[in-house]
PDB file of C-alpha atoms in Angstrom:
ATOM      1  CA  MET M 585       0.000   0.000   0.000  1.00  0.00           C
ATOM      2  CA  PRO M 586       1.464   3.524  -0.868  1.00  0.00           C
ATOM      3  CA  ASP M 587       2.629   5.809   1.959  1.00  0.00           C
ATOM      4  CA  ALA M 588       0.175   8.485   3.114  1.00  0.00           C
ATOM      5  CA  THR M 589       1.483  12.110   3.677  1.00  0.00           C
ATOM      6  CA  THR M 590       0.589  13.688   7.008  1.00  0.00           C
ATOM      7  CA  ARG M 591      -0.135  17.394   7.598  1.00  0.00           C
ATOM      8  CA  SER M 592       3.281  17.900   9.143  1.00  0.00           C
ATOM      9  CA  GLY M 593       4.910  16.637   6.026  1.00  0.00           C
ATOM     10  CA  GLY M 594       5.919  13.303   7.448  1.00  0.00           C
ATOM     11  CA  THR M 595       4.884   9.965   6.169  1.00  0.00           C
ATOM     12  CA  ALA M 596       2.993   7.195   7.969  1.00  0.00           C
ATOM     13  CA  THR M 597       3.217   3.588   7.093  1.00  0.00           C
ATOM     14  CA  ALA M 598      -0.071   1.652   6.949  1.00  0.00           C
ATOM     15  CA  THR M 599      -0.510  -0.968   9.618  1.00  0.00           C
ATOM     16  CA  PRO M 600      -0.543  -4.438   8.094  1.00  0.00           C
ATOM     17  CA  GLN M 601      -3.775  -6.503   8.556  1.00  0.00           C
ATOM     18  CA  ALA M 602      -3.779  -9.092  11.307  1.00  0.00           C
ATOM     19  CA  VAL M 603      -3.472 -12.625  10.114  1.00  0.00           C
ATOM     20  CA  ALA M 604      -6.158 -14.933  11.508  1.00  0.00           C
ATOM     21  CA  THR M 605      -4.705 -17.635  13.733  1.00  0.00           C
ATOM     22  CA  PRO M 606      -6.148 -21.075  12.911  1.00  0.00           C
ATOM     23  CA  VAL M 607      -8.184 -22.551  15.761  1.00  0.00           C
ATOM     24  CA  PRO M 608      -6.979 -26.012  16.679  1.00  0.00           C
ATOM     25  CA  VAL M 609      -9.613 -28.673  16.036  1.00  0.00           C
ATOM     26  CA  ALA M 610      -9.983 -31.328  18.675  1.00  0.00           C
ATOM     27  CA  VAL M 611      -9.376 -34.724  17.169  1.00  0.00           C
ATOM     28  CA  ALA M 612     -11.216 -37.617  18.763  1.00  0.00           C
ATOM     29  CA  ALA M 613      -8.873 -40.096  20.266  1.00  0.00           C
ATOM     30  CA  PRO M 614      -9.074 -43.560  18.734  1.00  0.00           C
ATOM     31  CA  PRO M 615     -11.006 -46.048  20.885  1.00  0.00           C
ATOM     32  CA  ALA M 616      -8.836 -47.883  23.289  1.00  0.00           C
ATOM     33  CA  PRO M 617      -8.360 -51.497  22.295  1.00  0.00           C
ATOM     34  CA  VAL M 618     -10.510 -53.902  24.241  1.00  0.00           C
ATOM     35  CA  GLY M 619      -8.363 -56.171  26.323  1.00  0.00           C
ATOM     36  CA  LEU M 620      -8.648 -59.909  26.507  1.00  0.00           C
ATOM     37  CA  ALA M 621     -10.017 -59.762  30.055  1.00  0.00           C
ATOM     38  CA  ALA M 622     -12.772 -57.345  29.032  1.00  0.00           C
ATOM     39  CA  ARG M 623     -13.771 -59.507  26.072  1.00  0.00           C
ATOM     40  CA  CYS M 624     -13.849 -62.621  28.227  1.00  0.00           C
ATOM     41  CA  THR M 625     -15.964 -60.861  30.844  1.00  0.00           C
ATOM     42  CA  ARG M 626     -18.409 -59.687  28.212  1.00  0.00           C
ATOM     43  CA  VAL M 627     -18.728 -63.182  26.781  1.00  0.00           C
ATOM     44  CA  LEU M 628     -19.168 -64.781  30.201  1.00  0.00           C
ATOM     45  CA  LEU M 629     -21.891 -62.294  31.142  1.00  0.00           C
ATOM     46  CA  SER M 630     -23.795 -62.672  27.884  1.00  0.00           C
ATOM     47  CA  PRO M 631     -27.331 -64.115  28.116  1.00  0.00           C
ATOM     48  CA  TRP M 632     -26.495 -67.388  26.374  1.00  0.00           C
ATOM     49  CA  ALA M 633     -23.402 -67.936  28.499  1.00  0.00           C
ATOM     50  CA  ARG M 634     -25.484 -67.553  31.635  1.00  0.00           C
ATOM     51  CA  PHE M 635     -28.120 -69.880  30.222  1.00  0.00           C
ATOM     52  CA  SER M 636     -25.436 -72.462  29.492  1.00  0.00           C
ATOM     53  CA  LEU M 637     -24.293 -72.145  33.099  1.00  0.00           C
ATOM     54  CA  LEU M 638     -27.871 -72.773  34.256  1.00  0.00           C
ATOM     55  CA  VAL M 639     -28.121 -75.914  32.127  1.00  0.00           C
ATOM     56  CA  ALA M 640     -24.776 -77.138  33.464  1.00  0.00           C
ATOM     57  CA  LEU M 641     -25.813 -76.527  37.070  1.00  0.00           C
ATOM     58  CA  LEU M 642     -29.111 -78.366  36.645  1.00  0.00           C
ATOM     59  CA  ALA M 643     -27.449 -81.275  34.849  1.00  0.00           C
ATOM     60  CA  GLY M 644     -24.860 -81.520  37.604  1.00  0.00           C
ATOM     61  CA  ALA M 645     -27.528 -81.428  40.304  1.00  0.00           C
ATOM     62  CA  ALA M 646     -29.566 -84.142  38.597  1.00  0.00           C
ATOM     63  CA  SER M 647     -26.453 -86.304  38.209  1.00  0.00           C
ATOM     64  CA  ALA M 648     -25.577 -85.840  41.873  1.00  0.00           C
ATOM     65  CA  VAL M 649     -29.066 -86.966  42.874  1.00  0.00           C
ATOM     66  CA  LEU M 650     -28.768 -90.087  40.742  1.00  0.00           C
ATOM     67  CA  LEU M 651     -25.449 -90.934  42.356  1.00  0.00           C
ATOM     68  CA  PHE M 652     -26.513 -90.145  45.917  1.00  0.00           C
ATOM     69  CA  GLU M 653     -29.877 -91.923  45.682  1.00  0.00           C
ATOM     70  CA  PRO M 654     -31.853 -89.888  48.244  1.00  0.00           C
ATOM     71  CA  GLN M 655     -34.525 -92.585  48.386  1.00  0.00           C
ATOM     72  CA  ARG M 656     -32.174 -94.515  50.642  1.00  0.00           C
ATOM     73  CA  VAL M 657     -33.245 -92.199  53.456  1.00  0.00           C
ATOM     74  CA  LEU M 658     -36.514 -94.108  53.665  1.00  0.00           C
ATOM     75  CA  SER M 659     -34.801 -97.461  54.008  1.00  0.00           C
ATOM     76  CA  ASP M 660     -31.740 -96.497  56.066  1.00  0.00           C
ATOM     77  CA  GLY M 661     -33.474 -93.921  58.251  1.00  0.00           C
ATOM     78  CA  TRP M 662     -32.583 -90.338  59.077  1.00  0.00           C
ATOM     79  CA  PRO M 663     -29.191 -89.691  60.710  1.00  0.00           C
ATOM     80  CA  PRO M 664     -29.577 -90.610  64.401  1.00  0.00           C
ATOM     81  CA  GLN M 665     -27.734 -87.533  65.666  1.00  0.00           C
ATOM     82  CA  LEU M 666     -30.619 -85.326  64.543  1.00  0.00           C
ATOM     83  CA  GLY M 667     -34.136 -85.308  65.837  1.00  0.00           C
ATOM     84  CA  GLY M 668     -37.274 -83.223  66.128  1.00  0.00           C
ATOM     85  CA  ALA M 669     -37.319 -79.721  64.680  1.00  0.00           C
ATOM     86  CA  ALA M 670     -33.597 -79.750  63.789  1.00  0.00           C
ATOM     87  CA  ALA M 671     -34.026 -82.858  61.671  1.00  0.00           C
ATOM     88  CA  ALA M 672     -37.111 -81.342  60.034  1.00  0.00           C
ATOM     89  CA  LEU M 673     -35.179 -78.179  59.102  1.00  0.00           C
ATOM     90  CA  VAL M 674     -32.368 -80.206  57.568  1.00  0.00           C
ATOM     91  CA  PHE M 675     -34.935 -82.262  55.686  1.00  0.00           C
ATOM     92  CA  ALA M 676     -36.601 -79.068  54.413  1.00  0.00           C
ATOM     93  CA  ALA M 677     -33.256 -77.783  53.093  1.00  0.00           C
ATOM     94  CA  ALA M 678     -32.535 -81.127  51.410  1.00  0.00           C
ATOM     95  CA  TYR M 679     -36.095 -81.129  50.050  1.00  0.00           C
ATOM     96  CA  GLY M 680     -35.566 -77.744  48.390  1.00  0.00           C
ATOM     97  CA  LEU M 681     -32.283 -78.760  46.803  1.00  0.00           C
ATOM     98  CA  CYS M 682     -33.776 -82.020  45.538  1.00  0.00           C
ATOM     99  CA  THR M 683     -36.688 -80.247  43.846  1.00  0.00           C
ATOM    100  CA  VAL M 684     -34.214 -78.034  41.978  1.00  0.00           C
ATOM    101  CA  ALA M 685     -32.550 -81.254  40.808  1.00  0.00           C
ATOM    102  CA  PHE M 686     -35.902 -82.535  39.428  1.00  0.00           C
ATOM    103  CA  VAL M 687     -36.623 -85.080  42.181  1.00  0.00           C
ATOM    104  CA  PRO M 688     -40.419 -85.681  42.140  1.00  0.00           C
ATOM    105  CA  ARG M 689     -42.144 -83.912  45.010  1.00  0.00           C
ATOM    106  CA  PRO M 690     -44.596 -86.782  45.743  1.00  0.00           C
ATOM    107  CA  LEU M 691     -41.666 -88.979  46.789  1.00  0.00           C
ATOM    108  CA  LEU M 692     -40.311 -86.236  49.036  1.00  0.00           C
ATOM    109  CA  ASN M 693     -43.735 -85.625  50.567  1.00  0.00           C
ATOM    110  CA  LEU M 694     -44.176 -89.313  51.307  1.00  0.00           C
ATOM    111  CA  ALA M 695     -40.727 -89.346  52.902  1.00  0.00           C
ATOM    112  CA  GLY M 696     -41.580 -86.327  55.046  1.00  0.00           C
ATOM    113  CA  GLY M 697     -44.701 -88.021  56.376  1.00  0.00           C
ATOM    114  CA  ALA M 698     -42.929 -91.305  57.007  1.00  0.00           C
ATOM    115  CA  LEU M 699     -40.025 -89.644  58.856  1.00  0.00           C
ATOM    116  CA  PHE M 700     -41.772 -86.914  60.861  1.00  0.00           C
ATOM    117  CA  GLY M 701     -45.473 -87.659  60.946  1.00  0.00           C
ATOM    118  CA  SER M 702     -48.342 -85.595  59.613  1.00  0.00           C
ATOM    119  CA  GLN M 703     -47.864 -82.226  61.317  1.00  0.00           C
ATOM    120  CA  LEU M 704     -44.094 -81.833  61.408  1.00  0.00           C
ATOM    121  CA  GLY M 705     -43.766 -83.561  58.054  1.00  0.00           C
ATOM    122  CA  LEU M 706     -46.225 -81.137  56.451  1.00  0.00           C
ATOM    123  CA  GLY M 707     -44.355 -78.128  57.831  1.00  0.00           C
ATOM    124  CA  ALA M 708     -41.031 -79.472  56.561  1.00  0.00           C
ATOM    125  CA  ALA M 709     -42.500 -80.308  53.148  1.00  0.00           C
ATOM    126  CA  ILE M 710     -44.110 -76.873  52.654  1.00  0.00           C
ATOM    127  CA  THR M 711     -40.921 -75.133  53.771  1.00  0.00           C
ATOM    128  CA  GLY M 712     -38.875 -77.240  51.366  1.00  0.00           C
ATOM    129  CA  THR M 713     -41.372 -76.572  48.585  1.00  0.00           C
ATOM    130  CA  VAL M 714     -41.124 -72.798  48.959  1.00  0.00           C
ATOM    131  CA  LEU M 715     -37.332 -72.983  49.314  1.00  0.00           C
ATOM    132  CA  GLY M 716     -36.918 -75.115  46.205  1.00  0.00           C
ATOM    133  CA  ALA M 717     -39.305 -72.963  44.200  1.00  0.00           C
ATOM    134  CA  GLY M 718     -37.458 -69.818  45.249  1.00  0.00           C
ATOM    135  CA  LEU M 719     -34.091 -71.304  44.284  1.00  0.00           C
ATOM    136  CA  ALA M 720     -35.357 -72.410  40.873  1.00  0.00           C
ATOM    137  CA  PHE M 721     -37.087 -69.054  40.300  1.00  0.00           C
ATOM    138  CA  GLY M 722     -33.932 -67.139  41.196  1.00  0.00           C
ATOM    139  CA  LEU M 723     -31.689 -69.279  39.008  1.00  0.00           C
ATOM    140  CA  GLY M 724     -34.059 -69.009  36.083  1.00  0.00           C
ATOM    141  CA  ARG M 725     -34.508 -65.259  36.516  1.00  0.00           C
ATOM    142  CA  ILE M 726     -30.773 -64.468  36.794  1.00  0.00           C
ATOM    143  CA  LEU M 727     -29.319 -66.997  34.357  1.00  0.00           C
ATOM    144  CA  GLY M 728     -32.079 -67.779  31.879  1.00  0.00           C
ATOM    145  CA  GLN M 729     -34.539 -64.925  31.455  1.00  0.00           C
ATOM    146  CA  ASP M 730     -32.471 -62.690  29.144  1.00  0.00           C
ATOM    147  CA  ALA M 731     -31.687 -65.584  26.810  1.00  0.00           C
ATOM    148  CA  LEU M 732     -35.139 -67.150  26.668  1.00  0.00           C
ATOM    149  CA  ARG M 733     -37.442 -64.129  26.510  1.00  0.00           C
ATOM    150  CA  PRO M 734     -36.551 -63.334  22.858  1.00  0.00           C
ATOM    151  CA  LEU M 735     -37.679 -66.878  21.966  1.00  0.00           C
ATOM    152  CA  LEU M 736     -41.277 -66.282  23.160  1.00  0.00           C
ATOM    153  CA  ARG M 737     -42.733 -66.027  19.677  1.00  0.00           C
ATOM    154  CA  GLY M 738     -45.277 -68.829  19.503  1.00  0.00           C
ATOM    155  CA  ARG M 739     -48.926 -68.216  20.292  1.00  0.00           C
ATOM    156  CA  TRP M 740     -48.934 -70.525  23.294  1.00  0.00           C
ATOM    157  CA  LEU M 741     -45.700 -69.130  24.662  1.00  0.00           C
ATOM    158  CA  LYS M 742     -46.870 -65.541  24.330  1.00  0.00           C
ATOM    159  CA  ALA M 743     -50.205 -66.375  25.938  1.00  0.00           C
ATOM    160  CA  ALA M 744     -48.525 -68.131  28.860  1.00  0.00           C
ATOM    161  CA  ASP M 745     -46.063 -65.273  29.323  1.00  0.00           C
ATOM    162  CA  GLY M 746     -48.832 -62.684  29.268  1.00  0.00           C
ATOM    163  CA  GLN M 747     -50.940 -64.634  31.744  1.00  0.00           C
ATOM    164  CA  LEU M 748     -48.068 -65.077  34.184  1.00  0.00           C
ATOM    165  CA  SER M 749     -46.913 -61.476  33.816  1.00  0.00           C
ATOM    166  CA  ARG M 750     -50.333 -59.840  34.261  1.00  0.00           C
ATOM    167  CA  HIS M 751     -52.020 -62.297  36.643  1.00  0.00           C
ATOM    168  CA  GLY M 752     -49.056 -63.840  38.395  1.00  0.00           C
ATOM    169  CA  PHE M 753     -50.575 -64.763  41.742  1.00  0.00           C
ATOM    170  CA  ARG M 754     -53.773 -66.239  40.343  1.00  0.00           C
ATOM    171  CA  SER M 755     -52.002 -68.135  37.577  1.00  0.00           C
ATOM    172  CA  MET M 756     -49.379 -69.623  39.881  1.00  0.00           C
ATOM    173  CA  LEU M 757     -52.017 -70.567  42.468  1.00  0.00           C
ATOM    174  CA  VAL M 758     -53.940 -72.528  39.825  1.00  0.00           C
ATOM    175  CA  ALA M 759     -50.729 -74.140  38.564  1.00  0.00           C
ATOM    176  CA  ARG M 760     -49.865 -75.358  42.057  1.00  0.00           C
ATOM    177  CA  LEU M 761     -53.373 -76.677  42.707  1.00  0.00           C
ATOM    178  CA  PHE M 762     -53.548 -78.451  39.349  1.00  0.00           C
ATOM    179  CA  PRO M 763     -51.627 -81.762  39.667  1.00  0.00           C
ATOM    180  CA  GLY M 764     -50.878 -82.019  35.949  1.00  0.00           C
ATOM    181  CA  VAL M 765     -48.410 -79.084  35.911  1.00  0.00           C
ATOM    182  CA  PRO M 766     -44.855 -80.237  36.782  1.00  0.00           C
ATOM    183  CA  PHE M 767     -43.340 -78.354  39.690  1.00  0.00           C
ATOM    184  CA  TRP M 768     -40.086 -77.523  37.889  1.00  0.00           C
ATOM    185  CA  ALA M 769     -41.879 -76.396  34.723  1.00  0.00           C
ATOM    186  CA  ALA M 770     -44.003 -73.898  36.647  1.00  0.00           C
ATOM    187  CA  ASN M 771     -40.893 -72.563  38.393  1.00  0.00           C
ATOM    188  CA  TYR M 772     -38.897 -71.868  35.265  1.00  0.00           C
ATOM    189  CA  CYS M 773     -41.851 -70.588  33.228  1.00  0.00           C
ATOM    190  CA  ALA M 774     -42.557 -68.076  35.983  1.00  0.00           C
ATOM    191  CA  ALA M 775     -38.875 -67.112  36.073  1.00  0.00           C
ATOM    192  CA  VAL M 776     -38.849 -66.278  32.358  1.00  0.00           C
ATOM    193  CA  SER M 777     -41.996 -64.164  32.733  1.00  0.00           C
ATOM    194  CA  ARG M 778     -42.228 -60.808  34.532  1.00  0.00           C
ATOM    195  CA  MET M 779     -43.922 -62.216  37.617  1.00  0.00           C
ATOM    196  CA  GLY M 780     -42.792 -60.702  40.907  1.00  0.00           C
ATOM    197  CA  TRP M 781     -41.164 -62.582  43.771  1.00  0.00           C
ATOM    198  CA  PRO M 782     -43.917 -62.048  46.393  1.00  0.00           C
ATOM    199  CA  SER M 783     -46.714 -63.286  44.124  1.00  0.00           C
ATOM    200  CA  PHE M 784     -44.711 -66.340  43.127  1.00  0.00           C
ATOM    201  CA  LEU M 785     -43.704 -67.404  46.639  1.00  0.00           C
ATOM    202  CA  VAL M 786     -47.058 -66.754  48.334  1.00  0.00           C
ATOM    203  CA  ALA M 787     -49.016 -68.520  45.575  1.00  0.00           C
ATOM    204  CA  THR M 788     -46.602 -71.452  45.752  1.00  0.00           C
ATOM    205  CA  ALA M 789     -47.000 -71.788  49.521  1.00  0.00           C
ATOM    206  CA  LEU M 790     -50.800 -71.605  49.482  1.00  0.00           C
ATOM    207  CA  GLY M 791     -51.389 -73.643  46.354  1.00  0.00           C
ATOM    208  CA  SER M 792     -49.084 -76.476  47.420  1.00  0.00           C
ATOM    209  CA  ILE M 793     -50.771 -77.158  50.767  1.00  0.00           C
ATOM    210  CA  PRO M 794     -53.659 -79.467  49.672  1.00  0.00           C
ATOM    211  CA  ASN M 795     -51.665 -81.842  47.489  1.00  0.00           C
ATOM    212  CA  THR M 796     -48.666 -81.839  49.815  1.00  0.00           C
ATOM    213  CA  ALA M 797     -50.827 -82.570  52.844  1.00  0.00           C
ATOM    214  CA  ALA M 798     -52.430 -85.534  51.117  1.00  0.00           C
ATOM    215  CA  TYR M 799     -49.061 -87.116  50.312  1.00  0.00           C
ATOM    216  CA  VAL M 800     -47.627 -86.391  53.758  1.00  0.00           C
ATOM    217  CA  VAL M 801     -50.601 -87.986  55.512  1.00  0.00           C
ATOM    218  CA  ALA M 802     -50.378 -90.979  53.182  1.00  0.00           C
ATOM    219  CA  GLY M 803     -46.713 -91.369  54.043  1.00  0.00           C
ATOM    220  CA  ALA M 804     -47.370 -91.034  57.761  1.00  0.00           C
ATOM    221  CA  ARG M 805     -50.160 -93.661  57.676  1.00  0.00           C
ATOM    222  CA  ALA M 806     -48.558 -96.011  55.155  1.00  0.00           C
ATOM    223  CA  ALA M 807     -48.136 -98.648  57.881  1.00  0.00           C
ATOM    224  CA  THR M 808     -51.950 -98.825  58.250  1.00  0.00           C
ATOM    225  CA  PRO M 809     -53.295 -98.728  54.678  1.00  0.00           C
ATOM    226  CA  THR M 810     -56.843 -99.508  55.808  1.00  0.00           C
ATOM    227  CA  SER M 811     -57.091 -96.569  58.217  1.00  0.00           C
ATOM    228  CA  PRO M 812     -59.570 -93.783  57.374  1.00  0.00           C
ATOM    229  CA  ALA M 813     -56.804 -91.169  57.275  1.00  0.00           C
ATOM    230  CA  PHE M 814     -54.826 -93.131  54.680  1.00  0.00           C
ATOM    231  CA  LEU M 815     -57.898 -93.800  52.534  1.00  0.00           C
ATOM    232  CA  ILE M 816     -58.951 -90.124  52.628  1.00  0.00           C
ATOM    233  CA  ALA M 817     -55.444 -89.052  51.711  1.00  0.00           C
ATOM    234  CA  MET M 818     -55.372 -91.415  48.744  1.00  0.00           C
ATOM    235  CA  ALA M 819     -58.742 -90.122  47.621  1.00  0.00           C
ATOM    236  CA  CYS M 820     -57.447 -86.539  47.802  1.00  0.00           C
ATOM    237  CA  ILE M 821     -54.522 -87.591  45.634  1.00  0.00           C
ATOM    238  CA  ALA M 822     -56.533 -89.514  43.049  1.00  0.00           C
ATOM    239  CA  LEU M 823     -59.518 -87.170  42.708  1.00  0.00           C
ATOM    240  CA  PRO M 824     -57.644 -84.047  41.503  1.00  0.00           C
ATOM    241  CA  ALA M 825     -55.621 -86.193  39.091  1.00  0.00           C
ATOM    242  CA  LEU M 826     -58.827 -87.676  37.668  1.00  0.00           C
ATOM    243  CA  VAL M 827     -60.463 -84.251  37.337  1.00  0.00           C
ATOM    244  CA  GLY M 828     -57.362 -82.909  35.610  1.00  0.00           C
ATOM    245  CA  ALA M 829     -57.331 -85.804  33.147  1.00  0.00           C
ATOM    246  CA  VAL M 830     -61.007 -85.276  32.311  1.00  0.00           C
ATOM    247  CA  VAL M 831     -60.538 -81.544  31.768  1.00  0.00           C
ATOM    248  CA  ALA M 832     -57.502 -82.158  29.542  1.00  0.00           C
ATOM    249  CA  TRP M 833     -59.456 -84.729  27.523  1.00  0.00           C
ATOM    250  CA  ARG M 834     -62.366 -82.351  26.984  1.00  0.00           C
ATOM    251  CA  LYS M 835     -60.058 -79.483  25.996  1.00  0.00           C
ATOM    252  CA  ARG M 836     -57.988 -81.502  23.545  1.00  0.00           C
ATOM    253  CA  HIS M 837     -59.906 -80.261  20.481  1.00  0.00           C
ATOM    254  CA  GLN M 838     -59.417 -76.625  21.439  1.00  0.00           C
ATOM    255  CA  LEU M 839     -55.701 -77.215  21.910  1.00  0.00           C
ATOM    256  CA  ARG M 840     -55.439 -78.770  18.442  1.00  0.00           C
ATOM    257  CA  LEU M 841     -57.228 -75.840  16.837  1.00  0.00           C
ATOM    258  CA  ARG M 842     -54.787 -73.405  18.370  1.00  0.00           C
TER     259      ARG M 842
END
């Protein structure tokens, strides 16, 4: 730019324009590489890994029951160092663990009646029933729900899930009263659904009383098979099973249509 003359005769040099300083742009740092430990943890905590752990635990429990043969308790007797309420509590704990390992509850109920009589045997059997149901429900909810819920696509599966999720207490109460529903199946179906813990446990305790009491009394009076108590207990066992078979036979056409 040419020099400009001032009034005093001097010259002034034009000030050069300021050069804009480039603003540094923040560059995103590349993602840190995922370590082997993090990848292993993510795989181990994935839904299908947890479900595989559940299957392994149940298979191991069932194998242990087959090897231990808990039915020997009826022939060999309960350990002599235990008696009364302490023995009943230990039996209730063993009862719960055996139900998780798919041991049929009727056999356990008969054993409870034979070992402890009607009253104490019924208390031990109901306690073991609720304990075993709670263990199975917790295992299924923690290890199996996330993996199995996406598979609920069939009409029957969706209907069962909706019934258990919306009407949990009523549905579980009916399932426990109805002798045709396997104990373990009801536990794990409820675990996959959105049923709450209180509804599940309370319905299990109340709904299991009639059938459990019948088996316990039958076990307690097995030595006198002609006694009125034994005959009434057997009738209470056979009658619900007969009613359930008749209802299933009458509903078979509706099930085929669905």
